[in-house]
PDB file of C-alpha atoms in Angstrom:
ATOM      1  CA  MET C  11       0.000   0.000   0.000  1.00 45.00           C
ATOM      2  CA  ARG C  12       1.353   3.421  -0.942  1.00 50.00           C
ATOM      3  CA  ASP C  13       1.069   6.315   1.495  1.00 51.00           C
ATOM      4  CA  LEU C  14      -1.479   8.599  -0.193  1.00 53.00           C
ATOM      5  CA  ARG C  15      -0.085  11.564   1.716  1.00 59.00           C
ATOM      6  CA  GLU C  16       3.109  11.193  -0.312  1.00 73.00           C
ATOM      7  CA  GLY C  17       1.239  11.228  -3.616  1.00 82.00           C
ATOM      8  CA  ASP C  18       2.636   8.852  -6.226  1.00 92.00           C
ATOM      9  CA  VAL C  19       6.326   8.332  -5.509  1.00 93.00           C
ATOM     10  CA  ARG C  20       6.953   6.079  -8.493  1.00 95.00           C
ATOM     11  CA  PRO C  21       9.370   7.534 -11.080  1.00 96.00           C
ATOM     12  CA  ILE C  22       8.558   8.986 -14.477  1.00 97.00           C
ATOM     13  CA  GLY C  23       9.953   6.928 -17.364  1.00 97.00           C
ATOM     14  CA  VAL C  24      11.527   8.717 -20.331  1.00 97.00           C
ATOM     15  CA  PHE C  25      12.924   7.017 -23.428  1.00 96.00           C
ATOM     16  CA  ASP C  26      14.667   8.175 -26.576  1.00 92.00           C
ATOM     17  CA  SER C  27      16.599   6.653 -29.447  1.00 89.00           C
ATOM     18  CA  GLY C  28      19.813   8.047 -27.988  1.00 84.00           C
ATOM     19  CA  LEU C  29      20.909  10.798 -25.644  1.00 85.00           C
ATOM     20  CA  GLY C  30      18.929  13.720 -27.046  1.00 83.00           C
ATOM     21  CA  GLY C  31      16.059  12.948 -24.674  1.00 88.00           C
ATOM     22  CA  LEU C  32      18.274  14.163 -21.855  1.00 90.00           C
ATOM     23  CA  THR C  33      17.283  17.665 -22.949  1.00 87.00           C
ATOM     24  CA  MET C  34      13.765  16.680 -21.883  1.00 89.00           C
ATOM     25  CA  VAL C  35      15.052  15.388 -18.539  1.00 91.00           C
ATOM     26  CA  ARG C  36      16.585  18.829 -18.065  1.00 89.00           C
ATOM     27  CA  GLU C  37      13.146  20.381 -18.593  1.00 89.00           C
ATOM     28  CA  PHE C  38      11.576  17.881 -16.191  1.00 87.00           C
ATOM     29  CA  VAL C  39      13.993  18.921 -13.468  1.00 85.00           C
ATOM     30  CA  LYS C  40      12.809  22.490 -14.067  1.00 86.00           C
ATOM     31  CA  TYR C  41       9.046  21.890 -14.223  1.00 88.00           C
ATOM     32  CA  LEU C  42       8.810  18.814 -11.957  1.00 88.00           C
ATOM     33  CA  PRO C  43      11.657  19.157  -9.440  1.00 88.00           C
ATOM     34  CA  GLY C  44       9.979  16.764  -7.012  1.00 90.00           C
ATOM     35  CA  GLU C  45       9.923  13.778  -9.344  1.00 93.00           C
ATOM     36  CA  ASN C  46      12.188  10.756  -9.680  1.00 94.00           C
ATOM     37  CA  ILE C  47      13.126   9.889 -13.267  1.00 95.00           C
ATOM     38  CA  VAL C  48      14.237   6.749 -15.084  1.00 96.00           C
ATOM     39  CA  TYR C  49      15.846   7.502 -18.438  1.00 96.00           C
ATOM     40  CA  PHE C  50      16.542   4.970 -21.172  1.00 96.00           C
ATOM     41  CA  GLY C  51      18.594   5.890 -24.232  1.00 93.00           C
ATOM     42  CA  ASP C  52      18.673   3.263 -26.978  1.00 94.00           C
ATOM     43  CA  THR C  53      22.236   4.133 -27.936  1.00 90.00           C
ATOM     44  CA  GLY C  54      22.828   0.736 -29.516  1.00 91.00           C
ATOM     45  CA  ARG C  55      20.190   1.353 -32.209  1.00 91.00           C
ATOM     46  CA  VAL C  56      20.343   5.135 -32.711  1.00 84.00           C
ATOM     47  CA  PRO C  57      19.123   6.765 -34.905  1.00 82.00           C
ATOM     48  CA  TYR C  58      15.502   5.649 -35.247  1.00 87.00           C
ATOM     49  CA  GLY C  59      14.764   8.241 -37.921  1.00 81.00           C
ATOM     50  CA  SER C  60      16.094   6.182 -40.808  1.00 82.00           C
ATOM     51  CA  ARG C  61      14.241   2.964 -39.849  1.00 90.00           C
ATOM     52  CA  SER C  62      10.971   1.568 -41.191  1.00 92.00           C
ATOM     53  CA  PRO C  63       7.733   2.291 -39.280  1.00 92.00           C
ATOM     54  CA  GLU C  64       7.498  -1.377 -38.295  1.00 95.00           C
ATOM     55  CA  THR C  65      11.010  -1.387 -36.822  1.00 96.00           C
ATOM     56  CA  ILE C  66      10.433   1.898 -34.999  1.00 94.00           C
ATOM     57  CA  ALA C  67       7.257   0.470 -33.422  1.00 96.00           C
ATOM     58  CA  GLN C  68       9.115  -2.679 -32.366  1.00 97.00           C
ATOM     59  CA  TYR C  69      11.866  -0.620 -30.732  1.00 97.00           C
ATOM     60  CA  ALA C  70       9.309   1.606 -28.990  1.00 97.00           C
ATOM     61  CA  ARG C  71       7.494  -1.390 -27.487  1.00 98.00           C
ATOM     62  CA  GLN C  72      10.761  -2.774 -26.133  1.00 98.00           C
ATOM     63  CA  ASP C  73      11.717   0.593 -24.660  1.00 98.00           C
ATOM     64  CA  GLU C  74       8.299   0.912 -23.018  1.00 98.00           C
ATOM     65  CA  SER C  75       8.508  -2.650 -21.673  1.00 98.00           C
ATOM     66  CA  PHE C  76      11.846  -1.903 -20.025  1.00 98.00           C
ATOM     67  CA  LEU C  77      10.491   1.241 -18.369  1.00 98.00           C
ATOM     68  CA  LEU C  78       7.442  -0.645 -17.098  1.00 98.00           C
ATOM     69  CA  SER C  79       9.840  -3.120 -15.453  1.00 98.00           C
ATOM     70  CA  GLN C  80      11.122  -0.141 -13.444  1.00 97.00           C
ATOM     71  CA  ASP C  81       7.645   0.483 -11.954  1.00 97.00           C
ATOM     72  CA  VAL C  82       7.166   3.896 -13.564  1.00 98.00           C
ATOM     73  CA  LYS C  83       3.914   5.857 -13.185  1.00 98.00           C
ATOM     74  CA  MET C  84       4.080   7.557 -16.602  1.00 97.00           C
ATOM     75  CA  ILE C  85       6.003   7.016 -19.833  1.00 98.00           C
ATOM     76  CA  ILE C  86       7.236   9.848 -22.031  1.00 96.00           C
ATOM     77  CA  ALA C  87       8.354   9.183 -25.605  1.00 96.00           C
ATOM     78  CA  ALA C  88      11.035  11.848 -25.856  1.00 94.00           C
ATOM     79  CA  CYS C  89      11.820  10.539 -29.324  1.00 91.00           C
ATOM     80  CA  GLY C  90      10.211  12.667 -32.027  1.00 87.00           C
ATOM     81  CA  THR C  91      10.364   9.766 -34.454  1.00 88.00           C
ATOM     82  CA  VAL C  92       8.442   7.417 -32.143  1.00 93.00           C
ATOM     83  CA  SER C  93       5.952  10.196 -31.369  1.00 92.00           C
ATOM     84  CA  SER C  94       5.348  10.755 -35.084  1.00 89.00           C
ATOM     85  CA  VAL C  95       5.398   7.198 -36.409  1.00 90.00           C
ATOM     86  CA  ALA C  96       4.630   4.864 -33.498  1.00 93.00           C
ATOM     87  CA  SER C  97       2.716   6.753 -30.816  1.00 94.00           C
ATOM     88  CA  HIS C  98       0.044   4.023 -31.094  1.00 95.00           C
ATOM     89  CA  THR C  99       2.364   1.793 -29.055  1.00 97.00           C
ATOM     90  CA  GLY C 100       1.473   3.856 -26.009  1.00 96.00           C
ATOM     91  CA  ALA C 101      -2.280   3.271 -26.333  1.00 93.00           C
ATOM     92  CA  GLY C 102      -2.427  -0.001 -24.438  1.00 89.00           C
ATOM     93  CA  LEU C 103       0.040   0.795 -21.686  1.00 97.00           C
ATOM     94  CA  PRO C 104      -1.096   0.467 -18.046  1.00 97.00           C
ATOM     95  CA  VAL C 105       0.280   3.945 -17.278  1.00 97.00           C
ATOM     96  CA  PRO C 106      -0.281   7.368 -18.885  1.00 97.00           C
ATOM     97  CA  PHE C 107       1.693   7.971 -22.082  1.00 97.00           C
ATOM     98  CA  ILE C 108       2.792  11.339 -23.463  1.00 96.00           C
ATOM     99  CA  GLU C 109       4.378  11.965 -26.844  1.00 95.00           C
ATOM    100  CA  VAL C 110       6.079  15.163 -28.001  1.00 94.00           C
ATOM    101  CA  VAL C 111       4.182  16.047 -31.176  1.00 95.00           C
ATOM    102  CA  SER C 112       0.842  17.196 -29.744  1.00 95.00           C
ATOM    103  CA  PRO C 113       2.153  19.583 -27.034  1.00 96.00           C
ATOM    104  CA  ALA C 114       4.601  21.190 -29.473  1.00 96.00           C
ATOM    105  CA  ALA C 115       1.976  21.571 -32.208  1.00 97.00           C
ATOM    106  CA  ARG C 116      -0.429  23.241 -29.777  1.00 97.00           C
ATOM    107  CA  ALA C 117       2.255  25.676 -28.635  1.00 97.00           C
ATOM    108  CA  ALA C 118       3.291  26.566 -32.194  1.00 97.00           C
ATOM    109  CA  ALA C 119      -0.298  27.067 -33.352  1.00 97.00           C
ATOM    110  CA  LYS C 120      -0.906  29.406 -30.434  1.00 96.00           C
ATOM    111  CA  LEU C 121       2.318  31.396 -30.652  1.00 97.00           C
ATOM    112  CA  SER C 122       2.569  31.912 -34.415  1.00 97.00           C
ATOM    113  CA  LYS C 123       1.269  35.321 -35.475  1.00 96.00           C
ATOM    114  CA  THR C 124       1.366  34.742 -39.215  1.00 96.00           C
ATOM    115  CA  GLY C 125       0.509  31.034 -39.354  1.00 96.00           C
ATOM    116  CA  ARG C 126       3.756  30.361 -41.196  1.00 98.00           C
ATOM    117  CA  ILE C 127       5.300  27.536 -39.167  1.00 98.00           C
ATOM    118  CA  GLY C 128       8.452  25.543 -39.825  1.00 98.00           C
ATOM    119  CA  VAL C 129       9.159  22.012 -38.663  1.00 97.00           C
ATOM    120  CA  ILE C 130      12.518  20.226 -38.643  1.00 97.00           C
ATOM    121  CA  GLY C 131      13.008  16.615 -37.586  1.00 93.00           C
ATOM    122  CA  THR C 132      14.341  13.220 -38.579  1.00 87.00           C
ATOM    123  CA  SER C 133      13.479  11.774 -41.970  1.00 88.00           C
ATOM    124  CA  ALA C 134      10.832   9.501 -40.432  1.00 86.00           C
ATOM    125  CA  THR C 135       9.244  12.349 -38.495  1.00 89.00           C
ATOM    126  CA  ILE C 136       8.992  14.639 -41.500  1.00 93.00           C
ATOM    127  CA  SER C 137       7.810  11.965 -43.950  1.00 91.00           C
ATOM    128  CA  SER C 138       5.060  10.968 -41.502  1.00 91.00           C
ATOM    129  CA  GLY C 139       3.470  14.421 -41.796  1.00 93.00           C
ATOM    130  CA  SER C 140       2.461  14.244 -38.127  1.00 93.00           C
ATOM    131  CA  TYR C 141       3.226  17.864 -37.291  1.00 95.00           C
ATOM    132  CA  ALA C 142       1.665  19.238 -40.472  1.00 95.00           C
ATOM    133  CA  ARG C 143      -1.582  17.334 -39.837  1.00 95.00           C
ATOM    134  CA  GLN C 144      -1.908  18.502 -36.255  1.00 95.00           C
ATOM    135  CA  LEU C 145      -0.965  22.102 -37.050  1.00 97.00           C
ATOM    136  CA  GLN C 146      -3.478  22.345 -39.883  1.00 95.00           C
ATOM    137  CA  ALA C 147      -6.171  20.815 -37.689  1.00 96.00           C
ATOM    138  CA  LEU C 148      -5.442  23.407 -34.996  1.00 97.00           C
ATOM    139  CA  ARG C 149      -5.033  26.280 -37.458  1.00 96.00           C
ATOM    140  CA  PRO C 150      -6.607  25.760 -40.883  1.00 95.00           C
ATOM    141  CA  ASP C 151      -4.832  28.907 -42.070  1.00 94.00           C
ATOM    142  CA  ALA C 152      -1.403  27.469 -41.219  1.00 95.00           C
ATOM    143  CA  CYS C 153       1.275  27.246 -43.877  1.00 96.00           C
ATOM    144  CA  VAL C 154       3.622  24.485 -42.711  1.00 97.00           C
ATOM    145  CA  VAL C 155       7.098  24.106 -44.187  1.00 97.00           C
ATOM    146  CA  SER C 156       9.044  21.013 -43.160  1.00 97.00           C
ATOM    147  CA  ASN C 157      12.562  19.722 -43.713  1.00 96.00           C
ATOM    148  CA  ASP C 158      14.381  16.668 -42.445  1.00 95.00           C
ATOM    149  CA  CYS C 159      17.810  17.102 -40.837  1.00 95.00           C
ATOM    150  CA  PRO C 160      19.300  13.593 -40.587  1.00 91.00           C
ATOM    151  CA  LEU C 161      22.822  14.739 -39.700  1.00 93.00           C
ATOM    152  CA  PHE C 162      21.795  16.713 -36.616  1.00 92.00           C
ATOM    153  CA  VAL C 163      21.448  13.634 -34.389  1.00 84.00           C
ATOM    154  CA  PRO C 164      24.935  12.203 -35.050  1.00 85.00           C
ATOM    155  CA  LEU C 165      26.461  15.685 -34.744  1.00 89.00           C
ATOM    156  CA  VAL C 166      24.901  16.132 -31.301  1.00 85.00           C
ATOM    157  CA  GLU C 167      25.812  12.618 -30.200  1.00 75.00           C
ATOM    158  CA  ALA C 168      29.407  13.288 -31.289  1.00 80.00           C
ATOM    159  CA  GLY C 169      29.466  16.505 -29.246  1.00 81.00           C
ATOM    160  CA  TRP C 170      29.887  18.786 -32.285  1.00 88.00           C
ATOM    161  CA  ILE C 171      27.618  21.468 -30.824  1.00 88.00           C
ATOM    162  CA  ASP C 172      29.807  24.547 -30.502  1.00 88.00           C
ATOM    163  CA  LYS C 173      28.247  27.658 -32.072  1.00 90.00           C
ATOM    164  CA  ASP C 174      31.439  28.192 -34.062  1.00 92.00           C
ATOM    165  CA  ASP C 175      31.868  24.620 -35.322  1.00 94.00           C
ATOM    166  CA  PRO C 176      32.129  25.089 -39.106  1.00 95.00           C
ATOM    167  CA  VAL C 177      30.769  21.649 -39.970  1.00 96.00           C
ATOM    168  CA  THR C 178      27.663  21.955 -37.783  1.00 97.00           C
ATOM    169  CA  VAL C 179      27.006  25.577 -38.762  1.00 97.00           C
ATOM    170  CA  GLU C 180      27.250  24.838 -42.492  1.00 97.00           C
ATOM    171  CA  THR C 181      25.052  21.746 -42.098  1.00 97.00           C
ATOM    172  CA  ALA C 182      22.439  23.828 -40.278  1.00 97.00           C
ATOM    173  CA  ARG C 183      22.541  26.556 -42.930  1.00 97.00           C
ATOM    174  CA  ARG C 184      21.810  24.011 -45.657  1.00 97.00           C
ATOM    175  CA  TYR C 185      18.977  22.351 -43.745  1.00 98.00           C
ATOM    176  CA  LEU C 186      17.364  25.639 -42.723  1.00 98.00           C
ATOM    177  CA  ALA C 187      17.577  27.346 -46.129  1.00 97.00           C
ATOM    178  CA  PRO C 188      14.046  26.334 -47.277  1.00 96.00           C
ATOM    179  CA  ILE C 189      12.634  27.229 -43.856  1.00 97.00           C
ATOM    180  CA  LEU C 190      14.214  30.678 -44.050  1.00 96.00           C
ATOM    181  CA  GLU C 191      12.956  31.155 -47.594  1.00 96.00           C
ATOM    182  CA  ALA C 192       9.400  30.470 -46.422  1.00 96.00           C
ATOM    183  CA  LYS C 193       9.641  33.358 -43.917  1.00 97.00           C
ATOM    184  CA  VAL C 194       8.261  31.392 -40.963  1.00 98.00           C
ATOM    185  CA  ASP C 195       7.812  33.123 -37.618  1.00 98.00           C
ATOM    186  CA  THR C 196       7.797  29.899 -35.564  1.00 98.00           C
ATOM    187  CA  LEU C 197      10.001  26.814 -35.837  1.00 98.00           C
ATOM    188  CA  ILE C 198       9.356  23.492 -34.121  1.00 98.00           C
ATOM    189  CA  LEU C 199      12.538  21.650 -33.183  1.00 96.00           C
ATOM    190  CA  GLY C 200      10.957  18.269 -33.880  1.00 92.00           C
ATOM    191  CA  CYS C 201      13.620  16.110 -32.261  1.00 88.00           C
ATOM    192  CA  THR C 202      14.852  16.294 -28.668  1.00 85.00           C
ATOM    193  CA  HIS C 203      18.446  16.395 -29.904  1.00 85.00           C
ATOM    194  CA  TYR C 204      17.838  19.697 -31.661  1.00 92.00           C
ATOM    195  CA  PRO C 205      17.525  22.071 -28.658  1.00 91.00           C
ATOM    196  CA  VAL C 206      21.227  21.421 -28.081  1.00 89.00           C
ATOM    197  CA  LEU C 207      21.773  23.221 -31.385  1.00 94.00           C
ATOM    198  CA  SER C 208      19.291  26.007 -30.620  1.00 94.00           C
ATOM    199  CA  GLY C 209      22.092  28.582 -30.405  1.00 94.00           C
ATOM    200  CA  ILE C 210      23.177  27.798 -33.963  1.00 97.00           C
ATOM    201  CA  ILE C 211      19.622  27.409 -35.247  1.00 97.00           C
ATOM    202  CA  GLY C 212      18.449  30.610 -33.558  1.00 97.00           C
ATOM    203  CA  GLU C 213      21.322  32.635 -34.996  1.00 96.00           C
ATOM    204  CA  ILE C 214      20.592  31.413 -38.508  1.00 97.00           C
ATOM    205  CA  MET C 215      16.817  31.911 -38.253  1.00 97.00           C
ATOM    206  CA  GLY C 216      17.026  35.320 -36.575  1.00 96.00           C
ATOM    207  CA  GLU C 217      15.569  36.784 -33.406  1.00 94.00           C
ATOM    208  CA  ASP C 218      12.086  37.234 -34.907  1.00 96.00           C
ATOM    209  CA  VAL C 219      11.557  33.461 -35.169  1.00 98.00           C
ATOM    210  CA  THR C 220      10.269  31.636 -32.083  1.00 98.00           C
ATOM    211  CA  LEU C 221      11.848  28.226 -31.489  1.00 98.00           C
ATOM    212  CA  ILE C 222       9.592  25.552 -29.974  1.00 97.00           C
ATOM    213  CA  ASN C 223      11.417  23.091 -27.716  1.00 95.00           C
ATOM    214  CA  THR C 224       9.430  19.844 -27.875  1.00 93.00           C
ATOM    215  CA  GLY C 225      10.952  18.602 -24.615  1.00 91.00           C
ATOM    216  CA  GLU C 226       9.838  21.681 -22.735  1.00 93.00           C
ATOM    217  CA  MET C 227       6.288  21.434 -24.070  1.00 95.00           C
ATOM    218  CA  ALA C 228       6.057  17.732 -23.179  1.00 94.00           C
ATOM    219  CA  ALA C 229       7.380  18.436 -19.673  1.00 92.00           C
ATOM    220  CA  ARG C 230       4.696  21.081 -19.182  1.00 93.00           C
ATOM    221  CA  ALA C 231       2.030  18.653 -20.404  1.00 94.00           C
ATOM    222  CA  ALA C 232       3.273  15.949 -18.036  1.00 94.00           C
ATOM    223  CA  ALA C 233       3.315  18.363 -15.101  1.00 92.00           C
ATOM    224  CA  ALA C 234      -0.270  19.419 -15.803  1.00 94.00           C
ATOM    225  CA  TYR C 235      -1.446  15.793 -16.093  1.00 95.00           C
ATOM    226  CA  LEU C 236       0.215  14.645 -12.872  1.00 94.00           C
ATOM    227  CA  GLU C 237      -1.091  17.599 -10.915  1.00 93.00           C
ATOM    228  CA  PHE C 238      -4.647  17.243 -12.237  1.00 94.00           C
ATOM    229  CA  HIS C 239      -4.731  13.518 -11.416  1.00 93.00           C
ATOM    230  CA  GLY C 240      -3.108  13.841  -7.984  1.00 92.00           C
ATOM    231  CA  MET C 241      -0.030  11.885  -9.061  1.00 94.00           C
ATOM    232  CA  LEU C 242       2.722  14.304  -8.042  1.00 93.00           C
ATOM    233  CA  ASN C 243       5.454  13.010  -5.735  1.00 92.00           C
ATOM    234  CA  ARG C 244       4.982  14.724  -2.381  1.00 88.00           C
ATOM    235  CA  SER C 245       7.369  12.633  -0.305  1.00 84.00           C
ATOM    236  CA  GLU C 246      10.340  14.240   1.390  1.00 78.00           C
ATOM    237  CA  ASP C 247      12.793  11.590   0.208  1.00 81.00           C
ATOM    238  CA  GLU C 248      15.763  12.625  -1.884  1.00 79.00           C
ATOM    239  CA  ARG C 249      14.992  12.792  -5.605  1.00 82.00           C
ATOM    240  CA  ARG C 250      16.842  10.462  -7.952  1.00 88.00           C
ATOM    241  CA  CYS C 251      17.504  10.179 -11.684  1.00 90.00           C
ATOM    242  CA  ARG C 252      18.579   6.782 -12.995  1.00 93.00           C
ATOM    243  CA  TYR C 253      20.115   6.395 -16.439  1.00 94.00           C
ATOM    244  CA  TYR C 254      20.216   3.341 -18.697  1.00 95.00           C
ATOM    245  CA  VAL C 255      21.584   2.785 -22.209  1.00 94.00           C
ATOM    246  CA  SER C 256      21.651  -0.162 -24.615  1.00 94.00           C
ATOM    247  CA  ASP C 257      25.291   0.191 -25.643  1.00 91.00           C
ATOM    248  CA  ARG C 258      28.589   1.295 -24.111  1.00 86.00           C
ATOM    249  CA  THR C 259      28.381   3.465 -21.009  1.00 85.00           C
ATOM    250  CA  GLU C 260      31.857   4.977 -21.251  1.00 79.00           C
ATOM    251  CA  SER C 261      30.995   8.110 -23.221  1.00 74.00           C
ATOM    252  CA  PHE C 262      27.563   8.632 -21.690  1.00 79.00           C
ATOM    253  CA  SER C 263      28.626  10.829 -18.771  1.00 77.00           C
ATOM    254  CA  LYS C 264      30.529  13.257 -20.987  1.00 76.00           C
ATOM    255  CA  VAL C 265      27.661  13.819 -23.418  1.00 78.00           C
ATOM    256  CA  ALA C 266      25.083  13.767 -20.607  1.00 82.00           C
ATOM    257  CA  ALA C 267      26.900  16.605 -18.851  1.00 78.00           C
ATOM    258  CA  ILE C 268      26.552  18.705 -22.015  1.00 74.00           C
ATOM    259  CA  LEU C 269      22.868  17.916 -22.505  1.00 78.00           C
ATOM    260  CA  LEU C 270      21.832  18.128 -18.850  1.00 80.00           C
ATOM    261  CA  GLY C 271      24.043  21.019 -17.873  1.00 72.00           C
ATOM    262  CA  ARG C 272      25.429  19.128 -14.882  1.00 76.00           C
ATOM    263  CA  GLN C 273      27.713  16.242 -14.055  1.00 74.00           C
ATOM    264  CA  ILE C 274      26.172  12.829 -13.316  1.00 75.00           C
ATOM    265  CA  GLY C 275      29.284  10.818 -12.526  1.00 68.00           C
ATOM    266  CA  ASP C 276      29.017   7.102 -13.289  1.00 70.00           C
ATOM    267  CA  ARG C 277      25.281   6.726 -12.643  1.00 81.00           C
ATOM    268  CA  VAL C 278      24.540   4.833 -15.851  1.00 90.00           C
ATOM    269  CA  GLU C 279      23.905   1.149 -16.504  1.00 93.00           C
ATOM    270  CA  ARG C 280      23.772  -0.923 -19.663  1.00 94.00           C
ATOM    271  CA  VAL C 281      20.578  -2.839 -20.486  1.00 95.00           C
ATOM    272  CA  ASP C 282      20.127  -5.745 -22.887  1.00 96.00           C
ATOM    273  CA  ILE C 283      17.047  -4.280 -24.548  1.00 96.00           C
ATOM    274  CA  SER C 284      16.539  -7.431 -26.652  1.00 94.00           C
ATOM    275  CA  LYS C 285      15.155  -9.115 -23.522  1.00 96.00           C
ATOM    276  CA  TYR C 286      12.160  -6.791 -23.411  1.00 96.00           C
TER     277      TYR C 286
END
């Protein structure tokens, strides 16, 4: 029996195809500082964006199964690709499921003054048309311009994120050219890796373009859901974040420190995700 006075002390489960979802964990610490978090990064199979829909769904189900084994109270698909192509995998889960497309689309539709909205994401995310459909349902007047940016994920995972890195800057300029040409006033960063490059992206797009961080919007949605349903953690125990990956752990701490903005030491374990 759980002590109802403590609320729901079970952790929140977050999964992504790699380490980009740690940008969402950073937002969770901001909006839900009282919550414990279990993070799984499928580093052994990153990126998801170039896989078939069937494979992406299979990976998502395994990721969700692992998180359920950790007794989580909610699962967040930080992965934009899963949210766009395989969000149906969350429908039958025994815990609430939140994806990143809907909260970001709602925010962009509300904030855009002109209705000209850009979307960047993985190839699978963009080809799915998930953002365009939701934006046009929310705002029939919306003009949505999308472009896939397949090199952004490996650049972030490799740590090539400096605002002056010539390779990353030139790559971003090429990807963002059609978005700039469309004169959008709002741009959805449709992958949780992309906020790490927001300095570069923002400089190229200009100060008049609002960048939508999908991780931040999903964190806000999760906070609202947990509060409304009385599921917030109200215990006075120390909060914990646990980290798991499906491949080598050696480089995790270094990249995690960049994405989270703080050191985590050696608090990461490897999981054989094929067992789930």
